[in-house]
Amino acid sequence: LEAYSQPLSLRAPASFSPSSRAFHVPRGFETNCFVPSPHKGSKVWQLSERLAGKNRDFLPQNPRFHTSSPQLEHSRNLMMADCVGTKRGPPSPSLAPQDRDPVVPGLSLSLSPQETALFELLLEVIANRGLKCVLRVAGGWVRDKIMGKEAHDIDIAIDDRMGKDFAEDLVGFMHDSGRSSEVGSVGVIKSNPEQSKHLETATVRVLGFEIDFVNLRAEEYTDSRIPVMRIGTAFEDAMRRDLTINALFYNLNLKAVEDYTGHGIADLNARVVRTPLPPLQTMIDDPLRALRAVRFATRYGFSLEESLRETLASSQVGEALSGKVSRERVLTELNAMLNGPSPTDSLSLLHSLSLLPIVFQPPVIPELPPAWPDKAIGVVRHCAGLAPSPAASLLSLP
């Protein structure tokens, strides 16, 4: 970058210096980069010419450049690309702009007739009840659909109300429409922040699907380690999820896939397990995510992103997993690993991250040597290697 470059300033008035062609821009164009002298004819040059005096009232009076407008943000993105060309690296996931267009262009999902009927029903409820909400399928269903795998668990995230409220609207609509036989009653699973269960979930069986309804969530921490929950934006919800590959949405209103973290699709393609926020923050928020990261990595044959691997092996995560998460939730994740396609890989990865003793927590007895995890994983690997032969013998297979 040239020596006379000037930083883009958040609060500086619009001004331009013809001698250096360095300029400040008004609020809304803030960034952390420095801006070199723009090339004549570029978008930065065109903007600077306007700011230089040809149209000094351009920004204040043009509603297209109001600080909260999508057009301004699009122009800011164009300006950033013009400023730095290909020299600037990708932004940090934690700094992804909330107002970036999250829709993944050119990506459509193949829906079954049953799924199409379900989604049309949910949109019909919105229209019939006069609601303004946006419905999104969240998490694993979206991930598996993109990967071409079977997807069954449908979680619906709602942007302006609790899941229970929408579920009751759905049931009421079905009763009013004479379709009571196609819908069940609303069940509610209460949140339990002490055990890192932050979301209240409403469950309804409709059209043969067991659907979970939740609100998009955001959280604010006070002096306690337990956050205060509130209804959040799609961006806030995505950034608070466990992994980028699980933070994808399918927007029912738009019929489009959304990637608010900016990394979900790329990580699926690169076969990487990564957290939307810094790994330690994500893991301490809900330590069970450590086991989920292991499960998804071994289930799909993905690799752990380097900083995530280091975090999972840290004592902070181990202590949080041991003291903050109920044994029932740990057992659920362990069963999912053992019943998955790569149980040996799951146990081996837990061992390499020093999480095996925390997962199993055997009683402290003199007969149990401190190095039992090493011996245990050796037995697991040995049994995995022998398994095909005994199975073939027992079944009298050639």
XYZ file of C-alpha atoms in Angstrom:
398
model
C 0.000 0.000 0.000
C 1.189 3.476 -0.792
C 2.691 5.602 1.984
C 0.065 8.309 1.712
C -2.892 5.951 2.142
C -5.433 7.014 4.739
C -7.644 4.838 6.927
C -11.350 4.801 6.284
C -12.818 6.672 9.235
C -16.119 5.893 10.941
C -16.923 9.416 12.011
C -14.913 11.703 9.749
C -16.976 13.962 7.496
C -16.911 13.271 3.785
C -13.764 14.884 2.457
C -11.259 14.441 -0.328
C -7.671 15.519 -0.917
C -6.884 15.987 -4.630
C -3.147 15.953 -3.982
C -3.047 12.462 -2.551
C -6.410 11.109 -3.632
C -6.781 9.792 -0.125
C -10.220 10.296 1.309
C -12.495 9.713 4.247
C -15.954 8.327 3.780
C -19.080 8.824 5.858
C -20.488 6.459 8.428
C -21.414 3.082 7.027
C -18.226 2.508 5.057
C -16.133 1.592 8.090
C -13.469 -1.091 7.750
C -10.159 -2.190 9.206
C -8.181 -1.876 5.987
C -6.245 1.032 4.512
C -7.173 2.474 1.157
C -4.542 3.067 -1.521
C -4.765 5.706 -4.203
C -7.650 4.618 -6.428
C -7.247 4.062 -10.143
C -8.996 6.498 -12.412
C -12.339 5.130 -13.482
C -12.629 2.705 -10.561
C -15.648 2.774 -8.254
C -13.505 4.321 -5.519
C -12.322 7.006 -7.954
C -15.908 7.721 -9.022
C -17.009 8.052 -5.393
C -14.072 10.261 -4.527
C -14.832 12.525 -7.487
C -18.367 12.967 -6.208
C -17.124 13.702 -2.739
C -14.603 16.182 -4.202
C -17.335 18.599 -5.131
C -19.265 17.549 -8.190
C -22.160 16.349 -6.050
C -21.483 17.286 -2.446
C -25.096 16.671 -1.533
C -25.022 13.217 -3.137
C -24.726 11.163 0.038
C -26.915 13.163 2.442
C -29.863 13.498 0.093
C -29.811 10.185 -1.749
C -31.889 7.640 0.205
C -30.123 4.799 -1.600
C -27.069 5.550 0.532
C -28.735 5.631 3.929
C -26.478 3.811 6.369
C -28.894 0.947 6.935
C -29.754 0.304 3.288
C -28.682 -2.859 1.447
C -27.610 -0.716 -1.502
C -25.067 1.119 0.624
C -23.698 -2.123 1.946
C -23.451 -3.495 -1.574
C -21.589 -0.365 -2.626
C -19.314 -0.702 0.374
C -18.498 -4.258 -0.652
C -17.709 -3.100 -4.179
C -15.511 -0.357 -2.780
C -13.626 -2.792 -0.548
C -12.947 -5.061 -3.496
C -11.742 -2.079 -5.537
C -9.529 -0.873 -2.694
C -7.597 -3.997 -1.962
C -7.945 -6.169 -5.039
C -6.697 -9.670 -4.385
C -4.176 -8.768 -1.691
C -6.543 -8.885 1.247
C -7.242 -12.249 2.833
C -10.709 -13.538 3.703
C -12.367 -11.890 6.695
C -12.417 -13.584 10.054
C -15.637 -15.544 10.653
C -16.287 -13.503 13.808
C -16.202 -10.303 11.764
C -18.630 -11.425 9.071
C -21.023 -8.534 8.354
C -24.572 -9.039 9.537
C -26.015 -7.304 6.520
C -24.157 -9.329 3.899
C -26.508 -11.140 1.530
C -26.463 -14.664 2.982
C -28.220 -16.379 0.074
C -25.986 -18.937 -1.627
C -26.367 -18.304 -5.367
C -27.007 -21.218 -7.674
C -27.706 -23.701 -4.870
C -31.114 -25.349 -4.742
C -32.236 -28.299 -2.643
C -34.067 -31.333 -3.948
C -37.217 -31.698 -1.866
C -39.409 -34.748 -1.644
C -43.139 -34.324 -2.339
C -43.779 -34.760 1.384
C -41.279 -32.041 2.303
C -42.738 -29.705 -0.293
C -46.237 -30.275 1.112
C -45.003 -29.613 4.650
C -43.244 -26.369 3.780
C -46.233 -25.127 1.787
C -48.440 -25.871 4.787
C -46.213 -23.838 7.113
C -46.282 -20.887 4.721
C -50.066 -21.244 4.496
C -50.249 -20.905 8.280
C -48.338 -17.627 8.051
C -50.720 -16.265 5.426
C -53.865 -17.470 7.182
C -52.895 -16.107 10.585
C -51.565 -12.831 9.197
C -48.082 -13.422 10.565
C -44.974 -11.556 9.423
C -42.427 -14.156 10.429
C -39.755 -15.808 8.303
C -39.367 -19.560 8.666
C -36.034 -21.293 8.223
C -35.055 -24.943 8.385
C -31.924 -24.974 10.507
C -28.923 -27.173 10.996
C -28.466 -30.813 10.117
C -31.296 -31.191 7.609
C -29.788 -28.454 5.439
C -26.268 -29.869 5.755
C -27.336 -33.382 4.809
C -29.479 -32.202 1.900
C -26.524 -30.309 0.442
C -24.299 -33.372 0.880
C -26.843 -35.534 -0.929
C -27.630 -37.607 2.163
C -30.968 -38.592 3.644
C -32.321 -35.924 5.954
C -35.153 -36.539 8.390
C -34.923 -34.238 11.413
C -36.535 -30.924 10.513
C -35.983 -28.023 12.924
C -37.859 -24.827 12.114
C -36.364 -21.558 13.401
C -38.652 -18.523 13.654
C -37.457 -14.942 13.623
C -40.089 -13.081 15.668
C -41.740 -15.420 18.165
C -41.200 -18.440 20.351
C -41.489 -21.875 18.797
C -44.414 -22.761 21.051
C -46.421 -19.799 19.749
C -46.025 -20.802 16.111
C -46.654 -24.467 16.887
C -49.964 -23.520 18.503
C -50.857 -21.439 15.423
C -50.122 -24.478 13.267
C -52.281 -26.806 15.360
C -55.087 -24.248 15.460
C -54.972 -23.838 11.684
C -55.147 -27.595 11.144
C -58.165 -27.895 13.446
C -59.905 -24.952 11.768
C -59.268 -26.544 8.367
C -60.797 -29.871 9.350
C -57.433 -31.640 9.281
C -57.147 -32.552 12.942
C -56.162 -36.114 12.104
C -52.993 -34.887 10.405
C -51.565 -33.043 13.398
C -50.749 -33.905 16.988
C -50.599 -31.803 20.118
C -47.840 -29.404 21.085
C -45.128 -30.723 23.372
C -42.666 -28.355 25.016
C -39.144 -29.133 26.194
C -38.126 -26.401 28.602
C -34.719 -24.800 28.528
C -32.221 -25.729 31.241
C -29.325 -23.237 31.172
C -27.614 -24.922 34.133
C -27.043 -27.926 31.880
C -26.298 -25.786 28.788
C -29.754 -26.448 27.327
C -30.530 -22.860 26.329
C -33.489 -23.206 23.992
C -37.101 -23.999 24.729
C -38.288 -26.338 21.986
C -41.858 -27.030 20.858
C -42.501 -30.341 19.114
C -45.430 -31.193 16.857
C -46.139 -34.196 14.676
C -47.701 -33.028 11.408
C -48.096 -34.701 7.998
C -46.021 -37.592 9.276
C -43.072 -35.397 10.329
C -41.887 -34.791 13.888
C -41.051 -31.090 13.750
C -39.155 -29.025 16.330
C -39.980 -25.324 16.446
C -37.566 -22.873 18.086
C -36.951 -19.163 17.988
C -33.804 -17.688 16.502
C -31.687 -16.938 19.525
C -29.178 -14.434 20.750
C -27.664 -14.233 24.177
C -26.270 -11.637 26.507
C -23.953 -12.431 29.407
C -24.122 -10.551 32.698
C -22.033 -11.483 35.728
C -23.252 -15.066 35.528
C -21.893 -17.741 33.191
C -25.514 -18.445 32.213
C -26.592 -16.140 29.380
C -29.831 -14.220 29.210
C -31.622 -15.457 26.122
C -33.647 -13.345 23.690
C -35.075 -13.693 20.212
C -32.260 -12.853 17.826
C -31.552 -12.342 14.160
C -30.604 -15.096 11.745
C -27.019 -13.803 11.776
C -26.834 -13.887 15.596
C -28.315 -17.364 15.681
C -25.933 -18.722 13.050
C -22.852 -17.302 14.768
C -23.848 -18.885 18.094
C -24.195 -22.391 16.629
C -21.681 -25.161 17.186
C -20.160 -25.581 13.729
C -20.263 -23.685 10.455
C -21.563 -26.752 8.611
C -24.477 -26.831 11.060
C -25.206 -23.101 10.815
C -26.765 -23.182 7.352
C -30.414 -22.259 6.865
C -33.017 -23.086 4.258
C -35.278 -20.041 4.064
C -38.809 -21.280 3.361
C -40.055 -17.829 2.408
C -37.286 -17.349 -0.174
C -36.807 -21.036 -1.012
C -33.064 -20.457 -0.751
C -30.046 -21.698 1.242
C -28.472 -19.072 3.513
C -24.891 -19.110 4.842
C -24.632 -16.331 7.419
C -21.206 -17.397 8.703
C -19.743 -17.149 5.214
C -17.896 -20.443 5.772
C -20.514 -23.192 5.889
C -20.545 -24.088 2.200
C -16.771 -23.673 1.864
C -16.138 -25.931 4.864
C -18.452 -28.602 3.463
C -16.478 -28.527 0.226
C -13.131 -28.541 2.058
C -14.322 -31.250 4.508
C -13.394 -29.160 7.531
C -15.042 -28.898 10.945
C -14.847 -25.292 12.155
C -16.686 -23.092 14.664
C -18.370 -19.823 13.590
C -16.860 -17.917 16.529
C -13.456 -18.489 18.171
C -13.426 -22.151 19.283
C -12.978 -21.558 23.005
C -15.932 -19.174 23.133
C -18.102 -21.685 21.286
C -17.047 -24.617 23.482
C -17.404 -22.849 26.824
C -20.875 -21.683 25.780
C -21.897 -25.359 25.583
C -19.083 -27.865 26.250
C -21.108 -30.709 24.741
C -20.137 -29.177 21.420
C -16.702 -30.728 21.908
C -18.254 -34.164 21.515
C -20.406 -32.991 18.627
C -17.315 -31.728 16.814
C -15.691 -35.147 17.237
C -18.835 -36.942 16.115
C -19.286 -34.920 12.949
C -15.597 -35.091 12.056
C -15.528 -38.890 12.263
C -19.000 -39.362 10.819
C -18.128 -37.589 7.582
C -14.370 -38.132 7.530
C -13.733 -34.393 7.986
C -10.689 -32.863 9.645
C -10.762 -30.589 12.673
C -9.649 -27.045 11.964
C -6.302 -26.512 13.710
C -7.373 -23.974 16.337
C -10.453 -26.073 17.103
C -8.322 -29.170 17.668
C -6.062 -27.260 20.059
C -9.077 -25.939 21.945
C -10.712 -29.357 22.295
C -7.500 -30.703 23.846
C -7.303 -27.843 26.367
C -7.929 -28.298 30.075
C -10.552 -25.533 29.991
C -12.804 -27.503 27.669
C -12.231 -30.730 29.577
C -13.157 -29.147 32.886
C -16.230 -27.474 31.409
C -17.401 -30.728 29.798
C -16.902 -32.596 33.071
C -18.608 -30.075 35.321
C -21.240 -28.344 33.220
C -22.872 -31.021 31.048
C -25.206 -33.704 32.375
C -24.183 -37.337 32.000
C -27.387 -37.980 30.051
C -26.353 -35.531 27.322
C -22.845 -36.998 27.218
C -24.297 -40.494 26.875
C -26.518 -39.378 23.997
C -23.504 -38.095 22.068
C -21.437 -41.176 22.897
C -24.203 -43.477 21.679
C -24.411 -41.486 18.448
C -20.664 -42.008 17.934
C -20.754 -45.727 18.721
C -23.775 -46.291 16.483
C -22.280 -44.198 13.694
C -20.186 -45.324 10.737
C -16.792 -44.890 12.474
C -16.959 -45.755 16.192
C -13.269 -46.693 16.370
C -12.250 -43.393 14.805
C -14.497 -41.539 17.248
C -12.949 -43.211 20.288
C -9.445 -42.736 18.884
C -10.060 -39.024 18.327
C -11.481 -38.655 21.840
C -8.329 -40.309 23.141
C -5.997 -38.076 21.153
C -7.816 -35.031 22.559
C -7.591 -36.378 26.150
C -11.395 -36.493 26.335
C -11.778 -40.244 26.803
C -11.513 -40.185 30.642
C -13.990 -37.303 30.803
C -16.527 -39.102 28.646
C -16.391 -42.382 30.565
C -15.475 -41.119 34.060
C -14.699 -44.518 35.634
C -14.657 -44.785 39.424
C -11.336 -44.133 41.115
C -10.127 -47.531 42.304
C -6.607 -48.830 43.004
C -6.923 -51.531 40.353
C -7.396 -48.944 37.603
C -4.003 -47.652 36.418
C -3.642 -43.978 35.456
C -2.765 -45.016 31.915
C -6.018 -46.928 31.422
C -7.117 -44.750 28.448
C -4.016 -45.826 26.493
C -4.688 -49.498 27.199
C -8.387 -49.115 26.498
C -7.891 -47.529 23.099
C -5.367 -50.238 22.273
C -7.995 -52.888 23.009
C -10.549 -51.000 20.907
C -8.221 -50.844 17.911
C -7.256 -54.494 18.323
C -10.892 -55.584 18.456
C -11.708 -53.454 15.433
C -8.978 -55.215 13.497
C -10.200 -58.668 14.539
C -13.909 -58.032 14.150
C -14.402 -59.189 10.538
C -12.869 -62.659 11.085
C -14.865 -63.683 14.196
C -18.019 -62.344 12.599
C -17.446 -64.381 9.438
C -16.702 -67.488 11.514
C -19.796 -67.138 13.676
C -22.008 -66.623 10.653
C -20.322 -69.449 8.707
C -19.438 -67.054 5.915
C -16.542 -67.740 3.497
